[in-house]
C-alpha positions in Angstrom: 105.1 107.4 149.5 101.5 108.0 148.1 98.6 106.3 149.8 95.5 104.9 147.9 92.5 105.2 149.8 89.1 103.2 149.8 87.8 106.2 148.2 90.2 106.6 145.5 89.9 102.9 144.8 86.5 103.4 144.1 86.9 106.4 142.2 88.4 104.3 139.4 85.3 102.4 139.0 82.5 104.6 139.4 83.9 108.1 139.7 82.6 108.9 143.1 85.0 110.1 146.1 83.6 107.9 149.0 83.3 104.2 149.2 79.8 102.6 147.9 79.4 98.8 148.4 78.1 97.5 145.2 74.4 96.4 144.7 75.5 92.8 145.4 76.5 93.2 148.7 74.3 95.9 150.1 71.9 93.4 151.8 74.8 92.7 154.2 75.8 96.1 155.1 75.9 95.1 158.6 79.0 93.1 157.8 80.4 95.6 155.4 81.8 99.1 156.4 79.8 101.9 155.4 81.4 105.0 153.7 82.1 106.8 157.2 83.9 104.1 158.6 87.8 104.9 158.2 90.2 102.3 157.2 91.9 99.8 159.6 94.9 98.3 157.6 97.5 99.8 155.4 98.7 97.6 152.7 102.4 98.5 151.4 103.4 97.0 148.1 106.9 98.6 146.9 106.3 102.4 146.6 102.5 102.1 147.0 100.4 101.8 149.8 96.5 100.8 150.2 94.3 102.2 153.1 91.8 99.6 153.2 89.7 97.4 155.7 90.5 94.2 157.3 87.1 92.7 157.3 86.6 92.3 153.5 90.2 91.4 153.0 90.2 88.5 155.4 86.9 87.1 154.4 88.4 86.3 150.9 92.3 86.0 151.6 93.8 83.4 153.6 97.3 84.9 153.5 96.1 88.2 155.1 94.0 86.4 157.6 97.0 84.4 158.9 99.2 87.3 159.1 96.7 89.0 161.3 96.1 86.0 163.3 99.9 85.5 163.7 100.4 89.1 164.7 101.7 89.6 168.1 100.2 93.1 168.1 96.1 92.4 167.8 95.8 96.2 166.7 98.2 96.0 163.5 97.5 98.5 161.2 100.2 98.2 158.3 101.1 95.2 156.5 103.8 94.4 153.7 103.0 92.4 150.8 105.7 93.6 148.2 106.3 90.2 147.2 102.9 89.5 145.5 103.1 88.6 142.0 102.1 91.8 139.7 102.6 94.2 142.2 100.4 97.2 142.8 98.3 96.4 139.9 97.8 92.7 140.8 97.2 93.7 144.4 94.4 96.5 143.3 92.1 94.3 141.3 92.3 91.6 144.0 91.2 94.1 146.5 88.6 95.2 144.4 87.4 91.9 144.2 87.5 91.3 147.8 85.2 94.6 148.3 82.6 92.7 145.8 83.5 95.1 142.9 83.2 93.2 139.4 86.6 92.9 137.8 87.1 92.0 134.4 89.2 89.1 133.5 91.1 89.4 130.2 94.1 87.9 128.5 96.3 90.5 129.4 95.6 89.9 133.0 94.5 86.6 133.9 98.1 85.1 134.5 98.7 87.8 137.1 95.4 87.5 138.8 95.8 83.7 139.0 99.3 84.3 140.8 98.0 86.7 142.8 95.2 84.5 143.8 97.7 81.8 144.9 99.8 84.2 146.8 96.9 85.7 148.5 95.5 82.4 148.9 92.1 83.1 147.8 90.6 79.7 147.4 87.2 77.9 147.8 87.9 77.3 151.3 87.0 80.7 152.4 84.1 81.5 149.8 82.8 80.1 146.8 83.5 81.4 143.2 86.8 83.0 145.0 89.4 84.9 142.7 91.6 81.7 142.2 88.4 79.6 141.2 87.2 82.4 138.7 90.8 82.9 137.1 90.9 78.9 136.8 87.5 78.8 134.8 88.9 81.4 132.6 91.9 79.8 131.8 90.3 76.4 131.0 87.5 77.9 128.8 89.1 80.9 126.9 93.0 80.2 127.1 94.1 76.6 126.9 91.9 75.4 124.2 93.5 78.4 121.9 97.3 78.3 120.7 97.4 82.1 120.2 95.7 82.9 123.5 98.1 80.2 125.4 100.9 81.8 123.7 99.6 85.2 124.8 99.3 84.2 128.5 102.6 82.3 128.5 104.3 85.5 127.6 102.8 87.3 130.6 104.1 84.8 132.8 107.5 85.7 132.1 107.4 88.6 134.8 105.5 86.4 137.1 108.1 83.7 138.0 108.4 81.9 140.1 105.0 81.9 141.1 103.7 81.1 137.7 106.1 78.0 137.6 105.1 76.9 141.2 101.4 76.6 140.5 102.1 74.6 137.1 100.6 77.3 134.8 103.8 77.4 132.7 103.6 73.8 131.9 100.1 73.7 131.6 100.3 76.5 128.8 103.2 74.9 127.0 101.3 71.5 127.0 98.2 73.1 125.6 100.3 74.9 122.7 102.0 71.7 121.9 98.9 69.4 122.0 96.5 72.2 119.9 99.4 72.7 117.6 99.4 68.7 116.7 95.6 68.8 116.6 95.8 71.5 114.1 98.7 69.7 111.9 96.5 66.6 112.0 93.2 68.4 110.9 94.9 70.1 108.2 96.4 67.0 106.8 93.1 65.3 107.1 91.5 68.2 105.3 93.9 67.9 102.3 93.0 64.2 102.0 89.6 64.9 102.1 89.6 67.4 99.0 92.0 65.4 97.2 93.6 68.7 95.8 96.9 70.2 95.6 98.1 72.9 98.1 97.7 75.4 95.4 94.2 74.9 94.8 93.4 75.5 98.4 94.5 78.7 99.3 92.4 78.8 102.3 94.4 76.0 104.1 97.8 77.5 103.7 97.2 80.5 105.9 96.2 78.1 108.9 99.4 76.0 108.9 101.3 76.6 112.4 104.4 78.2 110.4 102.2 80.7 109.1 100.2 81.9 112.2 100.8 80.9 115.8 104.3 79.6 114.9 105.3 83.5 114.2 103.6 84.5 117.4 106.1 82.6 119.7 108.8 85.3 118.7 107.4 87.4 121.7 108.6 84.6 124.1 111.9 84.8 125.9 114.6 82.4 125.0 113.9 79.6 128.0 110.1 79.7 127.6 110.7 79.3 123.6 112.9 76.5 124.1 110.3 74.7 126.3 107.6 75.3 123.8 109.7 74.0 121.0 110.9 70.8 122.7 107.4 70.1 123.6 106.2 70.3 119.9 108.9 68.1 119.0 108.1 65.6 121.3 104.4 65.7 120.5 105.4 64.9 116.8 105.0 68.1 114.9 106.8 68.2 111.5 110.3 68.8 111.1 109.6 71.5 108.4 107.4 73.3 110.6 110.0 73.5 113.5 112.5 74.4 111.2 110.1 77.6 110.0 109.7 78.3 113.3 113.2 78.2 114.4 114.3 80.5 111.3 111.5 82.9 112.2 112.5 83.2 116.1 116.4 83.3 115.3 115.6 86.3 112.8 113.6 88.4 115.3 115.9 87.7 118.1 119.1 88.3 116.3 117.8 91.4 114.4 118.1 93.9 117.4 121.8 92.7 118.3 123.5 94.6 115.6 125.5 97.7 116.6 124.3 100.5 114.2 126.6 103.3 115.8 130.0 103.7 113.9 131.7 105.3 116.7 131.1 102.6 119.2 134.7 100.7 119.2 134.9 97.3 118.6 135.6 95.4 121.7 133.7 97.7 123.9 131.8 96.8 127.0 128.4 97.2 124.7 129.6 95.4 121.9 130.8 92.5 124.0 127.6 92.6 125.8 126.0 92.1 122.3 128.3 89.2 121.2 127.2 87.4 124.3 123.7 87.8 123.8 124.5 86.5 120.1 126.6 83.7 121.5 123.6 82.4 123.9 120.8 82.7 121.2 122.6 80.9 118.6 124.0 78.0 120.8 120.2 77.6 121.8 119.0 77.7 118.2 121.6 75.0 117.1 120.7 72.9 120.3 116.7 72.9 118.9 117.6 72.0 115.5 116.1 68.7 114.1 118.6 65.6 113.9 121.4 66.0 111.3 120.7 64.3 108.0 121.2 64.9 104.3 117.5 64.9 104.1 117.1 68.0 106.5 114.6 70.5 106.3 116.8 73.2 107.2 118.0 75.4 104.4 121.3 76.0 103.6 121.3 79.8 104.0 119.8 79.4 107.4 122.6 77.2 108.6 125.4 79.3 107.0 123.9 82.4 108.6 123.9 80.5 112.1 127.6 79.6 111.6 128.8 83.3 110.6 127.1 84.4 113.8 128.4 81.6 115.9 132.0 82.4 114.6 131.7 86.0 115.0 130.4 85.7 118.4 132.7 83.1 119.6 130.1 80.3 120.4 131.3 77.0 121.8 133.3 74.7 119.6 130.6 71.8 120.0 128.2 74.5 118.5 130.2 75.5 115.6 131.2 71.7 114.9 127.5 70.9 114.9 126.8 73.6 112.2 129.8 72.6 110.2 128.6 69.0 110.0 125.2 70.2 109.2 126.6 72.2 106.3 129.0 69.4 105.1 126.1 67.1 104.7 124.0 69.4 102.6 127.1 70.8 100.6 126.0 70.1 97.2 123.0 72.7 97.9 125.4 75.3 98.6 126.2 78.8 96.8 129.3 80.6 97.0 127.6 83.1 99.4 126.7 80.2 102.0 130.5 79.4 102.4 132.1 82.6 102.2 132.5 82.9 105.9 134.1 86.0 107.5 137.1 85.3 110.0 136.5 86.2 113.5 138.3 89.6 114.2 138.3 88.9 118.1 140.7 85.9 117.3 144.3 85.6 115.6 143.5 84.7 111.9 146.7 86.6 110.6 144.2 89.3 109.4 142.5 87.2 106.8 139.0 88.0 105.3 137.4 84.4 105.8 137.6 81.6 107.8 139.3 79.0 105.6 139.8 76.3 108.7 135.8 75.9 108.9 135.6 75.4 105.2 138.4 72.9 105.2 136.5 71.0 107.7 133.1 71.4 106.0 134.4 69.9 102.9 136.2 67.3 104.3 132.9 66.2 106.3 131.2 66.0 102.6 134.0 63.9 101.2 133.9 61.3 104.1 130.0 60.8 104.0 130.6 57.3 102.8 132.4 56.5 105.8 130.6 58.4 108.5 127.2 59.1 107.7 125.7 55.5 108.4 122.2 57.0 109.2 121.8 58.2 105.8 123.1 55.2 104.5 120.6 53.4 106.0 117.9 55.5 104.5 119.4 55.3 101.0 117.0 53.0 98.8 118.3 50.1 96.9 118.1 51.7 93.5 120.6 54.7 94.5 122.9 52.2 96.4 123.3 50.3 93.2 125.3 53.4 91.5 129.2 53.1 91.6 130.9 56.2 93.2 133.1 56.5 90.4 130.3 56.3 87.8 129.9 59.9 86.1 126.1 59.2 86.1 125.7 58.4 89.5 123.9 60.8 92.1 126.9 61.0 94.3 129.5 61.8 91.4 126.8 64.5 90.4 127.0 65.7 93.7 130.8 65.7 94.1 131.1 67.5 90.7 128.8 70.3 92.0 131.1 70.6 95.2 134.2 71.0 93.1 132.7 73.5 91.0 131.9 75.5 94.2 135.4 74.7 95.8 137.2 76.2 92.6 134.9 79.4 92.8 135.5 79.8 96.4 139.5 79.3 96.0 139.0 82.0 93.0 137.5 84.2 95.7 139.7 83.9 98.6 142.8 84.2 96.4 142.5 87.7 96.4 143.1 88.0 99.9 146.8 89.3 100.3 146.9 88.3 103.9 146.0 84.5 103.0 148.6 82.1 103.6 149.9 79.8 100.6 149.4 76.8 103.0 146.0 77.8 103.6 145.3 77.9 99.9 147.2 74.7 99.2 145.4 72.6 101.6 142.0 73.5 100.0 143.2 73.2 96.7 144.7 69.5 97.5 141.3 68.6 99.1 139.5 66.8 96.3 140.3 63.5 94.9 141.2 63.1 91.2 137.9 62.0 90.2 135.9 65.4 91.5 137.1 67.5 88.7 136.3 66.8 85.2 137.9 69.8 83.8 140.7 71.9 86.0 139.9 75.2 84.2 138.2 76.7 87.3 141.4 75.5 89.8 143.7 76.8 87.1 142.2 80.0 87.2 141.9 80.3 91.0 145.7 79.1 91.2 146.6 82.1 88.8 144.8 84.6 90.8 146.7 83.5 93.7 149.9 83.7 91.9 149.2 87.4 90.6 148.2 88.3 94.1 150.9 86.8 96.0 153.9 87.5 93.7 156.6 86.8 96.5 155.8 83.3 97.7 158.6 80.6 97.7 159.4 78.6 94.6 158.8 75.3 96.6 155.0 76.5 97.3 154.5 77.9 93.7 155.6 74.5 92.5 153.4 72.5 94.9 150.4 75.0 94.3 150.7 74.4 90.5 151.3 70.5 91.0 147.3 70.6 92.2 146.3 71.5 88.5 145.9 68.2 86.3 147.1 69.4 83.1 145.7 66.6 81.2 142.1 68.0 82.3 142.9 71.5 80.9 140.8 72.9 77.9 142.7 74.1 74.8 142.0 77.7 75.9 143.5 77.1 79.3 146.5 75.0 77.7 147.2 78.1 75.4 147.3 80.4 78.4 149.4 78.6 80.6 152.0 77.8 77.8 152.6 81.8 77.9 152.0 82.3 81.7 155.3 83.3 83.1 153.8 83.0 86.7 154.0 79.5 86.3 156.9 77.4 87.1 158.9 76.0 84.0 158.1 72.7 84.9 154.3 73.2 84.8 154.7 75.1 81.4 156.6 72.2 79.9 154.3 69.9 81.0 151.3 71.7 79.6 153.2 71.8 76.0 153.8 68.2 76.3 150.0 67.2 76.6 149.0 69.9 74.1 151.6 68.1 71.5 149.9 64.9 72.4 146.6 66.1 71.6 147.7 68.0 68.5 149.3 64.8 67.3 146.2 62.8 67.9 144.0 65.2 65.9 146.4 65.2 63.0 145.9 61.6 63.2 142.0 61.8 63.0 142.2 59.6 66.3 140.6 60.2 69.8 143.3 59.9 72.5 141.5 58.4 75.4 144.5 59.3 77.4 143.7 62.9 77.1 140.2 64.3 77.3 138.9 61.0 76.1 136.3 60.6 78.7 135.6 64.2 78.5 134.5 64.3 75.1 132.6 61.2 75.2 130.3 62.5 78.7 130.1 66.0 77.0 129.8 65.6 73.2 129.7 69.1 71.4 126.9 70.0 69.4 127.2 71.3 66.1 126.6 74.8 65.3 125.0 74.1 62.0 121.4 72.5 61.7 122.9 70.2 59.0 124.4 66.8 59.8 127.9 65.8 59.0 126.4 63.8 56.0 125.2 67.2 54.3 129.1 68.2 53.7 130.3 67.0 50.1 133.3 64.6 50.3 135.2 67.3 48.2 134.2 70.2 50.9 135.2 67.7 53.7 138.5 66.8 52.3 139.2 70.5 51.7 138.4 71.2 55.3 140.5 68.6 56.5 143.4 69.8 54.7 143.1 73.1 55.9 142.8 72.1 59.6 146.0 69.7 59.0 148.1 72.9 57.8 146.9 75.3 60.5 147.8 72.2 63.3 151.3 71.8 61.7 151.8 75.6 62.2 150.5 75.3 65.9 152.7 72.4 66.4 156.0 74.2 65.0 155.1 77.5 67.5 154.8 74.9 70.3 158.1 73.3 69.2 159.9 76.5 69.4 158.4 77.5 72.5 159.2 74.0 73.9 162.7 74.3 73.2 162.9 77.6 74.7 161.6 76.5 77.9 163.9 73.4 78.0 166.9 75.6 77.5 165.9 78.2 80.5 165.1 74.9 82.6 168.9 73.5 81.9 170.0 77.0 82.6 168.2 77.0 86.1 169.4 73.8 86.8 173.0 74.6 86.4 172.8 77.8 88.3 171.2 75.6 91.4 173.9 73.1 91.2 176.6 75.7 91.5 
């Protein structure tokens, strides 16, 4: 155990080997030990000890005075103060202060000195401008009025718990951060109003927004302190978009280091499980701090998707995953394919599938049931939007559901490549959307065809049910031509495709527009002419010749279709006879 003598204590200040009282206390030399006076008390703190003098210590520290008075042995020469916040470093500064040596209070040591002063009871009761009063003055003048300084000192309080909590220092710093953040927000808003200019013409304002400076510095805090700060700023009225940016930044920094980069570490090892636990704690905490669920949420879809992927990978609680699934469901019309390609949790039993289709099924169901469940959003919707009919192709809700239908078809085509995906999972997703959600079924047909190609050995009943999800009336001419020759499809579907294609050809030959087949599509999406001239620019003779040529080609196509239909009907009858036997 090393002993720090009074002379060594002085050496760090003046470079001299022996103790010399500072000029401020030379007038009271009779009350202070001179350099040749040996120490009469040794203070032990952990592995360190300090050989000091009782008188300067008891003159400013109520705790040391009380311990000496309460001691049965009046000649006590050793004292243990290992519980002092800040350890040997804090005590050394406090001891220097007791000896009258001027110490510098800074952002890096003010929290430590404030807690040490409380522990040593260095209050005004013993001497004016004692260490407690000195640190309080620094906090009030330099720390609490400034957000960045408050965050820095709050970070130092993490290793000073529980004393920093007992003296209410943590709460004071958190409240100061919240109050000053909202003042900054108000000042920034007033400044924008005064200038009456758009943000892009005021580059000097943007760097001062909370999300761009003090919000980022919150990433140094531990999870508990960060949660308390964010709860405080939310209660004080900080804007939701600012809260979202702060959350995203903190989450990114917190999860960044929790990735195993060593390929030799076996998945499921103790280290991997420990990292998984840390991820789970962070994700669950971040989800609890997210703004209120809403279809107008300021939280980006990409961030919600990343949280859900991490929540599933780290086996987060069911309530946490459900919260994220609902948030994504509310904003599903803003998602892209990458957002919903959620890997399956390899820790669980998912039959070796690549993606978590169960979560996606719930997410899409949430979106489709918004009318019934999202009462809060219904109240927020303005009257003009409520006037739209859900089934009207021009309504905002219909445009959203069309986006979602395209997203689902793209997703189905992607997961269809997974050889381990069960047909029942794929069928459940394919059957999810209502009839009006798809104007054209080409995307779904493509996904089904990919699935049948990758899974050639599925049961006939599953093959039939899968193809039944496709509305043959909504297939384009190219898709119909492909389907009519697609040997992977059941005979019933091929017959149905040829039947509707024949109806379309007859309608085209008669010059009419069959409303039963593609009528609504053609009226909603009129095809543009490839030529710059209008229809009136074609002469009657050229028009007549063109019509005759088209009719000839259509008749040939109908003849080919009939032959194909006859062959398919024969195959169908043959298969039926075999089944009956």
